[in-house]
Amino acid sequence: MFRKYAAVFSISWQLGFAYRASLVLWRARQMISTFLALTLWSVTYASGGSAFSYTRDTMITYIFLTGILQSVVLATALQGLTTTIYSGGLSIALVKPLNVFGFFWVQDVADKAKNMLFILFETAFFYFLFQPVITFPPLNVGILFLIWVAAAVFLNFLISLLFGAFGFWSPESWGPRFLFYTLITFTSGGLFPLDILPKAIQVAVYLTPLPYLTFVETQLFMQRLTQPQTILICLGYVFWISVLGFLVKYIWGKGLRDYTAAGQ
Amino acid sequence: MPTKLKTSATRYAAVWWLLASNAVQETFVNRGSNIIFLTGKAIRLGMTLLFLFLFKQNVSEFGGYSIDQVYVFFITYTLIDQITQTVFRGVYFFTTQIRRGDLDFVLTKPLSPLFLSLVGKPDINDALFLIPTVVVCGLIMSRLDLVFTPQNTMLFLALFLNGLLIATAFHIVALIVGVVTTDTDGIMWMYRDLSRLATFPVTIYQQPLQFILFLLIPIGVMVTVPAQALLGSSLSVTVLVSFGIGIGSLLLSLWGWKRALRTYTSASS
């Protein structure tokens, strides 16, 4: 069984490098986004002092971490899942002697591995350019950080599957997807940290799974969370993975019963 | 205006009106998706404005500009971005057109293929969103603690139009890349991300990036220079050079388009 998934990983990895120009452009776009945020905050703190309860060093570290986490957590191979399902391309996955979710999961992991390869070089470049002062957390916090990142990767996988499920009934998923990515842009903290927003907005955002994708990990790494907050966030991960996992199982079960693929 | 040119302009206006009417009807077929899309756009604008508002409360100066002045850069960027997205949305569909060989049908029509590829599919969602955007931008501008002289405003309008010429040239370059490589998406998204660098004054970036953004990929001339003119601050690129870049980039892109069309070979039809 493992060999089958390893083969899927290998093929997905190679496929990821088939369109090299697109890959380089994609990474360049991610770099521009991180560069904009890093420059914005460097200029803001150029005259010294602190603003928004962050100093220059903590803010640069925050943006630096968020840039890395966004590339790991939010990168997905399932962007075109809606079209794959609606056009009947899902049949190819269904006839394979593999669990369909396992098949997508391995594809997603291969895509992230490919992105991480680039992150190494990009991180070195930004480190040289902005010279952030990164204070590493103690080992136990570091381990919890890695667990949260893994949980966030899985959370994003479930969200991608849910958006993909639109394809069982309609080819129109771009509206909700656009809304989701707009919300992600702000709530994942790519341009600014969530805790600079007014309290009411922060509370509203914490009622969604969005801050669990990248924001809370940065706060843990920078040791800006109290113990009760850390426990609450752990429970938040369990809650959202359970809820979204159940929704994926239910909606995909319903979708697969309705699924037809004429001409495939 | 010579009669022949007038007839041609009227014909193109009539065709564009017909295409825009079709786009309206198409938009209203998928009402749900479009409402969600507009909601997303509103949230994006709202969150950015909220961020700028918080920025103003916590920061007094940014890269040599007051925060009120930073608003002017942001508004100039927003308007140029929104207008070009509304008018040139067809560019985003060009990859499909090329790969399916549909450009063949465009080439057989008695109209400029550039006109049809560039403005043949206006984005009605963006057109609708342009109205509240202009209103909100106008309201913000009226409340800023800044004085805009008539001379500076006139210069701003001229440089703003020049910025639109540069944006047009960028979109034509994307079409050229589409004809040559069958993919416009990559370059369009790259353009969008690069232009986002002008959300804030391009002068905040270090050299050589600043030089690149003013003279090689003239995002700075497109957004920063008009805003500087309105604020009455010293221009990073002189007015003459700015217009030279605007007109030059458009002429160069038109020349490139003609050259690219000669290399076009149909995919299939």
Short mmCIF file of N, CA and C in Angstrom, two decimals, chain A residues 39-47, chain B residues 55 59-67 69-70 73 200-205 210 224 228 231 233-234 236:
data_model
loop_
_atom_site.label_atom_id
_atom_site.label_comp_id
_atom_site.label_asym_id
_atom_site.label_seq_id
_atom_site.Cartn_x
_atom_site.Cartn_y
_atom_site.Cartn_z
N THR A 39 8.80 45.19 3.76
CA THR A 39 9.21 46.58 3.49
C THR A 39 8.28 47.55 4.23
N LEU A 40 6.97 47.28 4.12
CA LEU A 40 5.98 48.14 4.78
C LEU A 40 6.32 48.33 6.26
N TRP A 41 6.59 47.22 6.95
CA TRP A 41 6.84 47.31 8.39
C TRP A 41 8.23 47.83 8.70
N SER A 42 9.21 47.52 7.83
CA SER A 42 10.56 48.06 8.06
C SER A 42 10.52 49.58 8.01
N VAL A 43 9.78 50.12 7.01
CA VAL A 43 9.68 51.58 6.86
C VAL A 43 8.91 52.17 8.03
N THR A 44 7.85 51.47 8.45
CA THR A 44 7.03 51.96 9.57
C THR A 44 7.86 52.14 10.83
N TYR A 45 8.76 51.17 11.08
CA TYR A 45 9.55 51.23 12.31
C TYR A 45 10.93 51.86 12.09
N ALA A 46 11.11 52.47 10.92
CA ALA A 46 12.44 53.02 10.58
C ALA A 46 12.93 54.03 11.62
N SER A 47 12.00 54.82 12.17
CA SER A 47 12.42 55.84 13.14
C SER A 47 12.52 55.29 14.56
N PHE B 55 -3.57 52.36 11.02
CA PHE B 55 -2.21 52.83 10.72
C PHE B 55 -2.10 54.31 11.10
N VAL B 59 0.67 55.39 13.71
CA VAL B 59 1.93 55.81 13.07
C VAL B 59 1.76 57.24 12.57
N SER B 60 2.78 58.07 12.78
CA SER B 60 2.63 59.48 12.38
C SER B 60 3.29 59.77 11.03
N GLU B 61 4.27 58.96 10.66
CA GLU B 61 5.01 59.25 9.43
C GLU B 61 5.42 57.94 8.76
N PHE B 62 5.41 57.94 7.42
CA PHE B 62 5.73 56.71 6.70
C PHE B 62 6.57 57.04 5.46
N GLY B 63 7.83 56.69 5.51
CA GLY B 63 8.72 56.90 4.36
C GLY B 63 8.80 58.35 3.92
N GLY B 64 8.71 59.28 4.86
CA GLY B 64 8.81 60.70 4.52
C GLY B 64 7.47 61.34 4.19
N TYR B 65 6.39 60.57 4.26
CA TYR B 65 5.05 61.11 3.98
C TYR B 65 4.19 61.03 5.24
N SER B 66 3.22 61.95 5.35
CA SER B 66 2.26 61.83 6.45
C SER B 66 1.27 60.73 6.05
N ILE B 67 0.50 60.21 7.02
CA ILE B 67 -0.40 59.10 6.71
C ILE B 67 -1.53 59.57 5.77
N GLN B 69 -1.14 61.63 3.39
CA GLN B 69 -0.53 61.57 2.05
C GLN B 69 -0.46 60.13 1.55
N VAL B 70 -0.21 59.20 2.48
CA VAL B 70 -0.17 57.77 2.09
C VAL B 70 -1.54 57.34 1.54
N PHE B 73 -1.76 57.96 -2.16
CA PHE B 73 -1.10 56.92 -2.96
C PHE B 73 -2.01 55.69 -3.07
N PHE B 200 1.68 51.60 -1.78
CA PHE B 200 2.39 52.60 -0.98
C PHE B 200 3.40 53.28 -1.90
N PRO B 201 3.88 54.48 -1.57
CA PRO B 201 4.82 55.15 -2.49
C PRO B 201 6.02 54.27 -2.83
N VAL B 202 6.33 54.19 -4.10
CA VAL B 202 7.41 53.32 -4.56
C VAL B 202 8.77 53.79 -4.02
N THR B 203 8.81 55.04 -3.56
CA THR B 203 10.06 55.59 -3.01
C THR B 203 10.50 54.88 -1.72
N ILE B 204 9.61 54.06 -1.12
CA ILE B 204 10.01 53.38 0.12
C ILE B 204 10.95 52.21 -0.17
N TYR B 205 10.97 51.74 -1.42
CA TYR B 205 11.82 50.58 -1.73
C TYR B 205 13.25 51.03 -1.99
N GLN B 210 13.86 50.42 -6.70
CA GLN B 210 13.18 51.70 -6.98
C GLN B 210 13.40 52.11 -8.45
N THR B 224 2.69 56.19 -8.43
CA THR B 224 3.33 57.08 -7.46
C THR B 224 3.46 58.51 -7.98
N GLN B 228 2.15 61.92 -6.33
CA GLN B 228 3.11 62.97 -5.90
C GLN B 228 2.70 64.32 -6.48
N LEU B 231 -0.11 65.83 -4.55
CA LEU B 231 0.34 66.30 -3.24
C LEU B 231 1.25 67.52 -3.34
N SER B 233 4.33 67.40 -4.04
CA SER B 233 5.70 67.07 -3.61
C SER B 233 6.58 66.85 -4.84
N SER B 234 7.89 66.80 -4.62
CA SER B 234 8.78 66.69 -5.78
C SER B 234 8.59 65.32 -6.45
N SER B 236 9.37 61.98 -8.48
CA SER B 236 10.51 61.06 -8.61
C SER B 236 10.99 60.97 -10.05
#
